[in-house]
Amino acid sequence: MNYRDEYRDRELVQGLADRIGHLADRAGRTMTFMEVCGTHTMAIYQYGIRSLLPPGVRLISGPGCPVCVTPNEYIDRAVAYCRLPETIVATFGDMMRVPGSSSSLMAERAQGADVRIVYSSLDAVALAMKNPGKRVIFLGIGFETTAPTVAGSILAAEEKKVGNYFVLAAHKTIPIPMQLLSADPETAIDGYLCPAHVSAIIGGAAYRSLAEGHGVPCVITGFEPADIMRGVEMLVRQVVEGESLVENEYSRVVQWDGNRKAREVLERVFVPCNATWRGIGAIPGSGLAINERYACYDAERALPVTAEEPREHPGCRCGDILRGKITPFDCPLFAVACTPESPVGACMVSSEGTCAAAFKYGR
Amino acid sequence: MPHDLILLGHGSGGALSHQLLDELVVPTLSGISQAGRDDAAVLDPVGGRLAFTTDCYVVDPPFFPGGSIGDLAVNGTVNDLAMMGARPLYLSTGLILEEGFSRDDLARILTAMRRAADAAGVAIVTGDTKVVPRGKADRIFITTSGVGVLDHGLTICGSGARPGDRVIINGTIGDHGIAVLAAREGLELSSDVTSDSAPLNDLVAELLKEGDAIHVLRDPTRGGVATTLKEIALQSKLGIAIREDQLPVSREVGAVCAILGLDPLYVANEGKLLAVVAPEAAERVLERVRNHPLGRESAVIGEVTDKNEGRVTMETVVGGMRAVEMLAGEQLPRIC
Ligand code: SF4
């Protein structure tokens, strides 16, 4: 039995399901918990976790998929960059097919634009060094997990004196939107399964004001089925016992104060800024912008472009999905006009998107 | 002029073409030194209905652990015939070469095709070779077409499943896709994952000894086991219920999939078949498959139900239930 099998043990998971069932009976009402991490969303669908939970426990997905929360205006800007001469746009693969207002990176590439898929931002720096006559623009999206690595790529570019590497930065931070969504009476969130990787960077303290100040139970939870079930059990117990704390189910990986080194790298390059989230809108202080010191690596400042006026896709309900207001099955386009082959919205494209997960595992 | 590279002239139809055909392609593929110069192969009559199929191979890279585009091109078409219950007889092949492709590599690929054809007991009887300018194709693309004979009265097709039938697979899943991916991306694996590329016609001949207990045969290539099961469920208008803990997955493939976020159920196989068989024959079929060199790790992975028409459901390792859908989009491009 290896490390993973231990957390996929059928009896262990069944035992947790039983305990959750008993606890939920004591609550005497339906509880709604939100996960805000694409990997959790996928794991919940993939292992059929919902089918193991009692009817009184509802899991909904929030804005946890970095590609999905990236608004159309960002895609449009990336498209504008890849139409410039002598320009290579480097991106994580998931971004390729996300539809912008009228085009996508994939469509641009098919028409001759130089768009490359990279597996890390350092690959994009290497690409810039290999192509000194061109500009390389890396699409920096993602939460607190990815942001330090992108900051690291900018520091590496500085150290290696790479002048043709730029980042189009749209990094986001998760705690503020969590606070915002929990205040919505319509979704009535009873607690959060807090993201594992993000928490490994920001630590448990980042959720303190949410739990203690706003009374929303928070449990940092791992990705394996037994982790998720235990995370749910801890949330149900807090609700039943009238508590709201930050608990750490994933202590084998996540430390209470997170990863200070990674945060330092992040803070050397980025400063908090306002950010636009697909479906939620502008949230003050929920983004990360490249600071003055590294402005020459900031694509937006170093190479301004004009992009088209952003338009949303008529009928796509990604916004409501990302706020946990509806599930993919409530979207009339789901699996009809919108499929992974011809996605209407970002939530169907990304491998971590809620609609993609529901399409693949849910029906 | 370098002699070790393929040049545009090798596909011109002129002297260089003849030279390449006479010296390399025809003798390697057919075992006859003098190329037949007629426009088509003439085949003897065969007794029975014919099965006829065609496929294209664009795998990147052309060489990978456990095989190459050469054996893939032969096995893939042989297997498509075998899945209809046909005995494969003849293949044709088209080679599309990129200018500058290595002649040695071509020789290796042709040798692999010949070996695979010999192993499957089929003859490559006709073909064509074209060369395109550098950058207009990626090294080598191959097409093969195949003819086989159905020398029995059975009807084996995707709509043949019946409620209660058992679903059998002849071994571990996902090996081919992961082997190609590892070769392409230069993944360092602690032990080698090799492609399962193999001709399945002999195994099918063994299965057909069970006669009309064999209802469906399918090779889960692109799109993997998930996609193939869904096709069978849709065609047969029945449900299929499988158990994740019964799916044979090698440790190494499981580990790579976990790291890359892939699901082995969707990863391509090139030497696997799914057999849907009558419940009373299931034990015997399993026995037969396990006694065949290509079926040692075979397993019953699920059964056909009259509930959930057109749907495949899976009980996950932890006991949860979920749907299994077709592969959406391309999980791994250019895998065969
Ligand atoms: S199913 Fe498609 S259209 Fe509907 S919300 Fe999801 S991505 Fe948008």
XYZ file of C-alpha atoms and ligand atoms in Angstrom:
707
model
C 0.000 0.000 0.000
C 1.520 3.295 -0.961
C 1.033 6.734 0.451
C -1.900 7.501 -1.823
C -3.743 4.219 -1.330
C -3.967 4.958 2.356
C -6.158 7.971 1.572
C -8.238 6.055 -0.944
C -9.099 3.227 1.380
C -12.686 2.128 0.903
C -13.343 1.217 4.536
C -11.809 4.388 5.863
C -13.935 6.463 3.505
C -17.096 4.474 4.298
C -16.429 4.975 8.017
C -16.131 8.722 7.468
C -19.350 8.697 5.452
C -21.142 7.011 8.356
C -19.819 9.522 10.861
C -20.796 12.442 8.636
C -24.272 10.921 8.343
C -24.702 10.725 12.125
C -23.385 14.239 12.683
C -25.568 15.658 9.929
C -28.648 14.165 11.595
C -27.835 16.204 14.657
C -27.697 19.398 12.606
C -31.311 18.950 11.599
C -30.961 21.124 8.501
C -29.178 21.165 5.171
C -25.627 22.455 5.270
C -23.851 23.920 2.267
C -20.087 23.840 1.991
C -18.048 25.378 -0.797
C -14.719 24.269 -2.187
C -12.608 26.953 -3.814
C -9.975 24.882 -5.536
C -10.208 23.302 -8.982
C -8.355 20.203 -7.806
C -10.958 19.662 -5.096
C -13.738 20.134 -7.648
C -12.227 17.463 -9.886
C -11.572 15.026 -7.031
C -15.122 15.399 -5.688
C -16.574 14.514 -9.079
C -13.969 11.905 -9.918
C -14.460 9.841 -6.763
C -18.198 10.337 -6.602
C -17.866 12.002 -3.199
C -21.333 13.578 -3.378
C -22.929 10.137 -3.647
C -21.312 9.246 -0.314
C -22.737 12.218 1.571
C -26.125 12.359 3.301
C -28.820 14.566 1.720
C -28.289 17.145 4.450
C -24.764 17.934 3.234
C -24.428 19.844 -0.019
C -21.093 20.552 -1.698
C -20.904 23.445 -4.132
C -17.986 24.688 -6.206
C -16.693 28.226 -6.008
C -14.163 30.376 -7.870
C -11.301 27.895 -7.511
C -10.238 27.385 -11.087
C -7.654 30.002 -12.098
C -8.454 29.821 -15.809
C -12.192 30.130 -15.147
C -11.993 33.253 -13.011
C -9.856 35.036 -15.605
C -12.190 37.480 -17.363
C -12.667 37.891 -21.088
C -10.838 41.208 -21.114
C -7.641 39.372 -20.171
C -8.025 36.801 -22.952
C -8.741 39.646 -25.391
C -5.540 41.362 -24.328
C -3.547 38.150 -24.779
C -5.088 37.797 -28.236
C -4.041 41.387 -29.038
C -0.475 40.538 -28.002
C -0.234 37.480 -30.152
C -1.221 39.571 -33.182
C 1.859 41.787 -32.734
C 4.842 41.069 -34.983
C 7.931 39.355 -33.558
C 5.969 38.264 -30.505
C 5.666 34.886 -28.853
C 2.880 34.378 -26.347
C 3.747 31.644 -23.834
C 0.985 30.095 -21.755
C -0.130 27.140 -19.697
C -2.045 24.782 -21.957
C -5.434 25.304 -20.342
C -5.619 28.897 -21.574
C -5.361 27.963 -25.252
C -8.988 27.135 -25.843
C -10.657 29.626 -23.536
C -12.934 31.739 -25.691
C -12.353 35.478 -25.412
C -14.843 38.033 -26.722
C -14.372 37.036 -30.355
C -11.273 34.831 -30.576
C -9.071 32.466 -28.586
C -5.351 31.778 -28.486
C -6.011 28.503 -30.265
C -7.824 30.275 -33.091
C -5.024 32.827 -33.335
C -2.421 30.094 -33.500
C -4.331 28.385 -36.282
C -4.081 31.664 -38.193
C -0.320 31.854 -37.751
C 0.258 33.534 -34.367
C 3.189 32.202 -32.377
C 1.598 30.837 -29.205
C 3.552 28.276 -27.204
C 2.461 26.026 -24.383
C 4.914 25.959 -21.492
C 4.848 23.974 -18.275
C 6.413 26.654 -16.087
C 7.185 30.353 -16.282
C 10.902 29.500 -16.245
C 10.380 27.686 -19.557
C 9.079 30.996 -20.886
C 12.244 32.787 -19.711
C 14.302 30.121 -21.494
C 12.173 30.688 -24.590
C 12.994 34.407 -24.434
C 16.700 33.643 -24.196
C 16.487 31.348 -27.210
C 14.661 34.006 -29.237
C 16.516 37.256 -28.540
C 14.990 38.934 -31.591
C 11.441 38.427 -30.305
C 9.340 39.439 -27.336
C 8.086 36.640 -25.159
C 4.914 37.411 -23.236
C 4.011 34.953 -20.515
C 0.402 34.759 -19.399
C 0.695 34.902 -15.615
C -2.550 33.661 -14.126
C -3.241 31.630 -11.027
C -3.558 31.978 -7.291
C -1.009 32.261 -4.509
C 0.477 28.927 -5.575
C 1.521 30.049 -9.038
C 2.293 33.698 -8.273
C 5.579 33.003 -6.403
C 6.878 30.919 -9.315
C 6.038 33.722 -11.751
C 7.717 36.218 -9.422
C 10.694 33.864 -9.465
C 10.735 33.929 -13.264
C 10.922 37.729 -13.240
C 13.791 37.613 -10.750
C 15.514 35.024 -12.944
C 15.019 37.196 -16.019
C 16.574 40.136 -14.165
C 19.510 38.091 -13.007
C 20.153 36.726 -16.498
C 19.586 40.187 -18.005
C 16.810 38.959 -20.249
C 15.239 42.083 -21.716
C 12.633 40.452 -23.953
C 10.612 38.624 -21.277
C 7.303 40.120 -20.154
C 4.474 38.943 -17.953
C 0.820 39.756 -18.533
C -0.105 39.410 -14.884
C -3.580 38.576 -13.625
C -2.760 36.704 -10.446
C -5.432 36.547 -7.817
C -5.643 35.915 -4.104
C -8.418 33.797 -2.674
C -9.355 34.899 0.900
C -11.118 38.186 0.018
C -13.565 36.675 -2.505
C -14.264 33.875 -0.011
C -15.329 36.512 2.468
C -17.456 38.247 -0.140
C -19.260 35.065 -1.245
C -19.970 33.949 2.308
C -21.923 37.166 2.850
C -24.363 36.249 0.053
C -27.628 35.113 1.707
C -28.720 33.309 -1.464
C -25.884 30.757 -1.421
C -25.811 30.666 2.409
C -22.432 29.017 2.741
C -21.977 27.161 6.029
C -18.257 26.603 5.638
C -15.308 26.317 3.306
C -13.093 23.462 2.267
C -9.987 25.645 1.965
C -7.584 24.920 -0.893
C -4.595 22.718 -0.114
C -1.850 24.149 -2.312
C -2.814 27.772 -1.800
C -2.927 27.233 1.961
C 0.535 25.684 1.868
C 1.725 29.160 0.798
C -0.557 31.536 2.697
C -1.021 29.408 5.827
C -4.037 29.008 8.074
C -3.827 32.506 9.495
C -5.086 33.894 6.178
C -8.587 32.524 6.919
C -8.733 33.713 10.494
C -10.835 36.804 9.981
C -13.236 34.807 7.817
C -13.689 32.130 10.497
C -13.459 34.127 13.665
C -14.677 37.502 12.437
C -17.406 36.398 10.036
C -18.339 33.127 11.679
C -17.618 30.880 8.687
C -15.959 27.543 9.523
C -12.818 26.893 7.446
C -11.001 23.575 7.050
C -7.790 23.323 5.024
C -8.262 20.050 3.172
C -6.101 17.707 1.077
C -7.021 16.236 -2.318
C -7.446 12.551 -1.644
C -10.943 11.174 -1.100
C -10.312 10.463 2.590
C -8.979 14.011 3.018
C -12.090 15.516 1.500
C -14.394 13.331 3.582
C -12.489 14.218 6.737
C -12.595 17.914 5.781
C -16.370 17.655 5.392
C -16.651 15.819 8.705
C -14.716 18.602 10.452
C -16.966 21.248 8.888
C -20.155 19.428 9.854
C -18.873 19.022 13.405
C -18.108 22.750 13.659
C -21.612 23.615 12.444
C -23.245 21.149 14.830
C -21.196 22.390 17.747
C -21.716 26.029 16.825
C -18.061 26.758 16.236
C -16.224 28.646 13.519
C -12.528 27.991 13.463
C -9.743 27.472 11.008
C -8.805 23.817 11.164
C -6.111 21.991 9.239
C -7.020 18.548 7.928
C -3.958 18.553 5.648
C -1.292 19.061 8.298
C 0.959 16.485 6.637
C 1.619 19.152 3.997
C 0.251 22.521 5.119
C 1.913 24.340 7.986
C 0.040 26.864 10.045
C 2.179 29.792 8.946
C 2.441 28.621 5.331
C 5.575 29.057 3.286
C 7.263 32.296 4.266
C 10.009 31.989 1.648
C 7.513 31.753 -1.192
C 5.595 34.723 0.179
C 8.791 36.758 0.328
C 9.532 36.052 -3.332
C 5.955 36.990 -4.174
C 6.184 40.227 -2.193
C 9.446 41.245 -3.835
C 7.718 41.423 -7.218
C 3.973 41.842 -6.659
C 1.760 44.324 -4.819
C -1.959 43.881 -4.063
C -4.283 45.481 -6.594
C -7.926 45.458 -7.611
C -8.817 42.517 -9.783
C -11.716 41.578 -12.000
C -13.109 38.085 -11.510
C -15.260 36.484 -14.148
C -18.816 36.463 -12.901
C -18.048 38.309 -9.690
C -16.665 41.581 -11.008
C -14.050 43.866 -9.520
C -12.897 42.973 -6.004
C -10.612 45.496 -4.303
C -7.302 44.088 -3.129
C -7.883 40.621 -4.596
C -5.225 40.720 -7.304
C -1.467 40.943 -7.604
C 0.207 43.509 -9.859
C 3.888 43.764 -10.727
C 5.443 46.535 -8.602
C 7.306 49.668 -9.794
C 10.735 48.117 -9.373
C 9.927 45.413 -11.956
C 7.681 47.498 -14.193
C 9.896 46.797 -17.205
C 8.721 43.145 -17.090
C 5.069 44.124 -16.919
C 3.600 43.605 -20.380
C 0.778 46.056 -19.731
C 3.115 48.918 -18.900
C 6.087 48.068 -21.124
C 4.052 47.163 -24.220
C 0.606 48.719 -24.099
C -1.898 47.271 -26.603
C -5.495 48.036 -27.284
C -7.797 45.073 -27.091
C -11.376 44.823 -28.278
C -14.252 45.852 -26.037
C -14.945 42.781 -23.886
C -18.240 41.012 -24.440
C -19.685 38.147 -22.458
C -21.077 35.100 -24.197
C -24.822 35.320 -24.284
C -26.332 32.500 -22.297
C -23.148 31.347 -20.547
C -23.669 31.169 -16.814
C -20.053 30.778 -15.741
C -20.519 33.754 -13.445
C -23.296 32.052 -11.486
C -21.320 28.813 -11.462
C -18.270 30.556 -10.007
C -20.364 32.116 -7.269
C -21.911 28.760 -6.400
C -25.397 29.978 -7.303
C -26.118 27.224 -9.792
C -24.581 23.907 -10.761
C -23.621 23.121 -14.373
C -26.794 21.031 -14.684
C -28.820 24.212 -14.226
C -27.196 25.892 -17.244
C -29.403 25.384 -20.309
C -26.340 25.255 -22.569
C -24.612 22.512 -20.561
C -23.909 19.435 -22.704
C -26.181 20.861 -25.406
C -24.501 23.867 -27.009
C -21.573 23.788 -24.591
C -19.257 20.773 -24.567
C -15.515 20.432 -24.057
C -15.069 20.163 -27.850
C -16.900 23.401 -28.458
C -16.925 25.235 -25.142
C -19.029 28.346 -24.706
C -17.465 29.416 -21.435
C -14.196 29.069 -19.564
C -15.682 26.685 -16.972
C -16.056 24.070 -19.719
C -12.508 24.503 -21.041
C -10.205 24.261 -18.109
C -9.393 20.799 -16.834
C -10.268 22.185 -13.393
C -13.470 23.906 -14.454
C -16.695 22.941 -12.730
C -18.588 22.459 -16.000
C -15.777 20.312 -17.427
C -15.768 18.165 -14.275
C -19.543 17.787 -14.380
C -19.410 16.895 -18.070
C -16.714 14.302 -17.592
C -17.887 12.650 -14.390
C -21.203 13.985 -13.353
C -23.997 13.006 -15.667
C 24.016 14.684 -52.118
C 23.598 12.978 -48.741
C 22.614 9.329 -49.106
C 21.313 8.955 -45.614
C 18.377 11.348 -45.975
C 15.059 11.208 -47.771
C 14.920 13.821 -50.548
C 12.009 15.296 -52.424
C 13.088 13.295 -55.475
C 12.415 10.054 -53.608
C 8.744 10.749 -54.006
C 8.854 12.113 -57.545
C 7.911 8.924 -59.317
C 11.185 9.101 -61.235
C 14.518 7.328 -60.944
C 15.149 8.205 -57.285
C 11.698 6.907 -56.354
C 12.334 3.621 -58.082
C 15.648 3.322 -56.360
C 14.114 3.858 -52.911
C 11.321 1.386 -53.632
C 13.615 -1.253 -55.129
C 16.344 -0.969 -52.568
C 14.377 -0.427 -49.396
C 10.606 -0.236 -49.304
C 9.477 -3.189 -51.405
C 12.085 -5.754 -50.314
C 11.587 -4.880 -46.640
C 7.822 -4.926 -46.678
C 7.122 -7.768 -49.045
C 10.243 -9.867 -48.891
C 10.394 -9.901 -52.685
C 13.446 -8.180 -54.126
C 11.922 -7.055 -57.427
C 9.124 -4.547 -57.106
C 5.990 -5.476 -58.932
C 5.336 -2.630 -61.339
C 1.628 -3.121 -61.815
C -0.893 -0.644 -60.528
C -2.685 -2.913 -58.106
C -2.295 -6.175 -56.238
C -4.414 -9.048 -57.494
C -5.757 -11.231 -54.701
C -7.062 -14.772 -54.764
C -10.741 -15.227 -53.964
C -11.554 -15.924 -50.321
C -14.584 -17.768 -49.031
C -16.697 -15.555 -46.812
C -17.794 -12.001 -46.193
C -15.002 -9.434 -46.254
C -14.156 -6.811 -43.631
C -12.319 -3.764 -44.925
C -10.849 -0.915 -42.873
C -8.391 1.953 -43.037
C -6.461 4.063 -40.545
C -3.857 6.847 -40.406
C -0.873 6.979 -38.076
C 0.785 10.228 -37.065
C 2.289 9.287 -33.699
C 4.822 11.716 -32.260
C 7.574 10.608 -31.698
C 7.766 7.830 -34.326
C 9.848 5.671 -31.966
C 8.779 5.041 -28.378
C 9.429 2.372 -25.749
C 7.792 -0.843 -26.880
C 7.297 0.056 -30.530
C 7.269 2.501 -33.402
C 4.875 4.007 -35.887
C 5.678 0.957 -38.071
C 4.272 -1.791 -35.854
C 1.491 0.527 -34.726
C 0.369 1.008 -38.339
C 0.165 -2.741 -38.883
C -1.251 -3.750 -35.499
C -3.844 -0.992 -35.470
C -5.398 -2.063 -38.739
C -5.061 -5.774 -37.975
C -6.883 -5.131 -34.693
C -9.681 -3.166 -36.326
C -10.347 -6.170 -38.552
C -10.045 -8.603 -35.670
C -12.620 -6.658 -33.616
C -15.198 -7.468 -36.290
C -14.355 -11.122 -35.866
C -12.532 -11.096 -39.203
C -9.307 -12.957 -39.973
C -6.919 -10.284 -41.350
C -5.364 -11.205 -44.698
C -3.920 -8.284 -46.645
C -2.753 -4.774 -45.958
C -1.925 -1.817 -48.152
C 0.162 1.076 -46.939
C 0.795 4.712 -47.790
C 3.972 6.397 -46.559
C 4.177 10.182 -46.356
C 7.727 11.251 -45.642
C 9.068 14.662 -44.779
C 12.036 15.760 -46.831
C 15.166 15.210 -44.748
C 13.808 12.199 -42.839
C 16.536 9.726 -41.983
C 16.788 6.771 -44.323
C 17.983 4.608 -41.449
C 14.917 5.492 -39.439
C 12.743 4.668 -42.425
C 14.471 1.308 -42.705
C 13.839 0.622 -39.015
C 10.187 1.539 -39.369
C 9.723 -0.627 -42.469
C 11.398 -3.536 -40.711
C 9.040 -3.063 -37.783
C 6.078 -3.114 -40.181
C 7.280 -6.309 -41.768
C 7.867 -7.990 -38.411
C 4.443 -6.963 -37.181
C 2.837 -8.213 -40.407
C 4.640 -11.545 -40.092
C 3.605 -11.856 -36.464
C -0.018 -11.195 -37.372
C 0.120 -13.465 -40.413
C -0.857 -10.768 -42.917
C 0.826 -9.726 -46.153
C 1.476 -6.114 -47.187
C 0.584 -6.345 -50.855
C 0.510 -2.806 -52.210
C 1.478 0.700 -51.268
C 2.562 4.171 -52.197
C 5.282 6.554 -51.067
C 5.249 10.346 -51.216
C 7.751 12.913 -50.016
C 6.651 16.422 -49.017
C 8.886 19.485 -48.463
C 10.420 20.018 -45.069
C 7.905 21.425 -42.610
C 4.864 20.238 -44.593
C 4.631 16.990 -42.608
C 6.266 15.867 -39.374
C 8.889 13.182 -40.229
C 6.643 10.288 -41.209
C 2.933 9.622 -41.509
C 1.617 6.178 -42.453
C -1.748 4.958 -43.608
C -2.738 1.327 -43.813
C -5.856 -0.347 -45.118
C -6.703 -3.940 -44.464
C -8.921 -6.700 -45.743
C -10.003 -9.664 -43.679
C -12.407 -12.531 -44.088
C -15.233 -13.526 -41.789
C -15.092 -17.285 -41.924
C -17.887 -17.896 -39.440
C -21.511 -16.921 -39.174
C -21.228 -14.825 -36.014
C -22.229 -11.181 -35.875
C -19.915 -9.262 -33.616
C -20.635 -5.569 -33.353
C -21.008 -2.736 -30.889
C -24.784 -3.124 -30.617
C -24.612 -6.763 -29.545
C -24.416 -6.363 -25.746
C -27.226 -7.895 -23.656
C -28.292 -7.317 -20.052
C -26.234 -9.397 -17.654
C -23.243 -9.699 -20.012
C -19.811 -9.401 -18.443
C -17.139 -7.001 -19.673
C -13.625 -8.416 -19.878
C -10.335 -6.641 -20.618
C -7.169 -8.547 -21.501
C -4.731 -6.607 -19.308
C -3.490 -3.308 -17.929
C -4.825 -0.081 -19.385
C -3.151 3.139 -20.496
C 0.312 1.730 -21.236
C 0.537 2.885 -24.849
C -0.558 6.463 -24.261
C 1.743 6.934 -21.295
C 4.719 5.349 -23.099
C 4.299 7.744 -26.046
C 3.736 10.719 -23.770
C 6.831 9.881 -21.724
C 8.936 9.563 -24.890
C 7.593 12.814 -26.303
C 7.934 14.924 -23.190
C 11.183 13.318 -22.061
C 9.646 12.291 -18.730
C 12.083 10.508 -16.488
C 10.255 7.464 -15.158
C 11.719 5.241 -12.496
C 10.918 2.154 -14.557
C 9.969 1.960 -18.191
C 6.390 2.046 -19.308
C 6.294 0.305 -22.676
C 3.591 0.437 -25.293
C 1.284 -2.566 -25.402
C 1.171 -2.435 -29.235
C 0.331 -5.982 -30.354
C -1.769 -7.839 -32.941
C -4.921 -9.168 -31.320
C -6.127 -11.457 -34.108
C -4.731 -14.594 -32.530
C -6.372 -13.790 -29.184
C -9.637 -13.088 -31.001
C -9.415 -16.456 -32.785
C -9.093 -18.038 -29.340
C -12.122 -16.105 -28.056
C -14.252 -17.048 -31.047
C -14.003 -20.663 -29.952
C -16.723 -19.624 -27.501
C -18.955 -18.962 -30.493
C -22.055 -16.858 -29.974
C -21.219 -16.198 -26.307
C -18.989 -13.405 -27.623
C -21.269 -10.428 -28.205
C -18.991 -7.421 -28.634
C -15.278 -6.978 -29.265
C -13.692 -3.544 -29.302
C -10.144 -2.244 -29.022
C -10.000 0.745 -26.687
C -7.484 2.861 -28.594
C -7.843 6.652 -28.707
C -10.194 7.823 -25.988
C -9.352 4.759 -23.923
C -11.576 2.248 -22.168
C -14.043 4.945 -21.044
C -14.845 6.112 -24.550
C -15.158 2.585 -25.931
C -17.496 1.458 -23.141
C -19.664 4.508 -23.687
C -19.855 3.704 -27.413
C -20.960 0.165 -26.624
C -23.577 1.409 -24.134
C -24.963 3.851 -26.704
C -24.952 1.366 -29.579
C -26.516 -1.407 -27.507
C -28.959 0.996 -25.788
C -28.064 -0.501 -22.412
C -26.138 0.569 -19.327
C -22.680 -0.617 -18.308
C -21.604 -0.643 -14.656
C -17.897 -1.008 -13.937
C -15.822 -1.111 -10.783
C -12.729 1.035 -10.555
C -10.967 -1.387 -8.231
C -11.228 -4.123 -10.874
C -9.487 -2.080 -13.578
C -5.975 -3.374 -14.164
C -3.577 -0.400 -14.078
C 0.171 -0.851 -13.705
C 1.815 0.937 -10.791
C 3.904 3.058 -13.090
C 1.018 4.153 -15.319
C -1.051 4.896 -12.215
C 1.736 7.054 -10.801
C 2.306 9.022 -14.015
C -1.426 9.604 -14.405
C -1.701 10.825 -10.821
C 1.126 13.313 -11.331
C -0.117 14.623 -14.672
C -3.777 14.652 -13.735
C -4.689 12.084 -16.388
C -7.250 9.356 -15.987
C -6.020 5.940 -17.201
C -9.575 5.189 -18.311
C -9.083 7.724 -21.106
C -5.523 6.847 -22.103
C -5.000 4.982 -25.391
C -4.210 1.279 -25.662
C -2.870 -0.523 -28.739
C -2.914 -4.156 -27.657
C -6.069 -4.350 -25.587
C -9.578 -5.508 -26.304
C -12.831 -5.253 -24.432
C -14.961 -8.365 -24.781
C -18.627 -8.300 -23.837
C -19.623 -11.904 -23.237
C -22.596 -13.924 -22.063
C -22.543 -14.302 -18.242
C -22.537 -18.107 -18.288
C -19.441 -18.106 -20.515
C -17.565 -15.382 -18.624
C -15.450 -17.702 -16.492
C -14.437 -19.820 -19.449
C -13.614 -16.782 -21.567
C -11.508 -15.305 -18.789
C -9.689 -18.609 -18.506
C -8.968 -18.647 -22.248
C -7.758 -15.059 -22.272
C -5.541 -15.582 -19.242
C -3.897 -18.546 -20.927
C -2.973 -16.437 -23.945
C 0.318 -14.488 -23.878
C -1.610 -11.232 -24.467
C -4.079 -11.813 -21.656
C -2.235 -12.761 -18.497
C -3.581 -9.834 -16.504
C -7.089 -9.918 -17.851
C -10.022 -9.157 -15.595
C -13.792 -8.871 -15.505
C -14.317 -5.135 -15.025
C -18.056 -4.790 -15.056
C -21.407 -5.846 -16.419
C -24.145 -4.782 -18.758
C -27.420 -3.684 -17.183
C -30.863 -2.840 -18.516
C -30.910 0.237 -16.299
C -29.274 3.535 -17.302
C -29.646 3.157 -21.051
C -26.680 4.561 -22.933
C -24.772 5.297 -19.759
C -21.628 3.970 -18.163
C -21.388 4.241 -14.398
C -18.468 3.435 -12.187
C -18.211 2.569 -8.534
C -15.031 4.437 -7.563
C -12.252 2.979 -5.410
C -13.759 4.607 -2.359
C -17.268 3.334 -3.066
C -18.711 6.510 -4.613
C -20.711 6.401 -7.834
C -20.006 8.491 -10.866
C -20.638 8.625 -14.570
C -18.048 7.674 -17.178
C -18.267 9.821 -20.274
C -16.539 9.837 -23.621
C -13.222 11.540 -23.919
C -13.926 15.173 -24.622
C -11.465 16.983 -26.815
C -7.958 15.603 -27.057
C -6.464 14.404 -23.824
C -3.231 13.475 -25.579
C -2.826 14.462 -29.227
C -0.913 12.365 -31.789
C -0.821 9.219 -29.771
C -1.228 6.848 -32.733
S -22.083 24.862 -19.264
Fe -20.935 26.154 -20.670
S -22.278 27.872 -21.062
Fe -23.041 26.870 -19.200
S -21.992 27.925 -17.543
Fe -20.739 26.184 -18.041
S -19.237 27.001 -19.488
Fe -20.908 28.491 -19.404
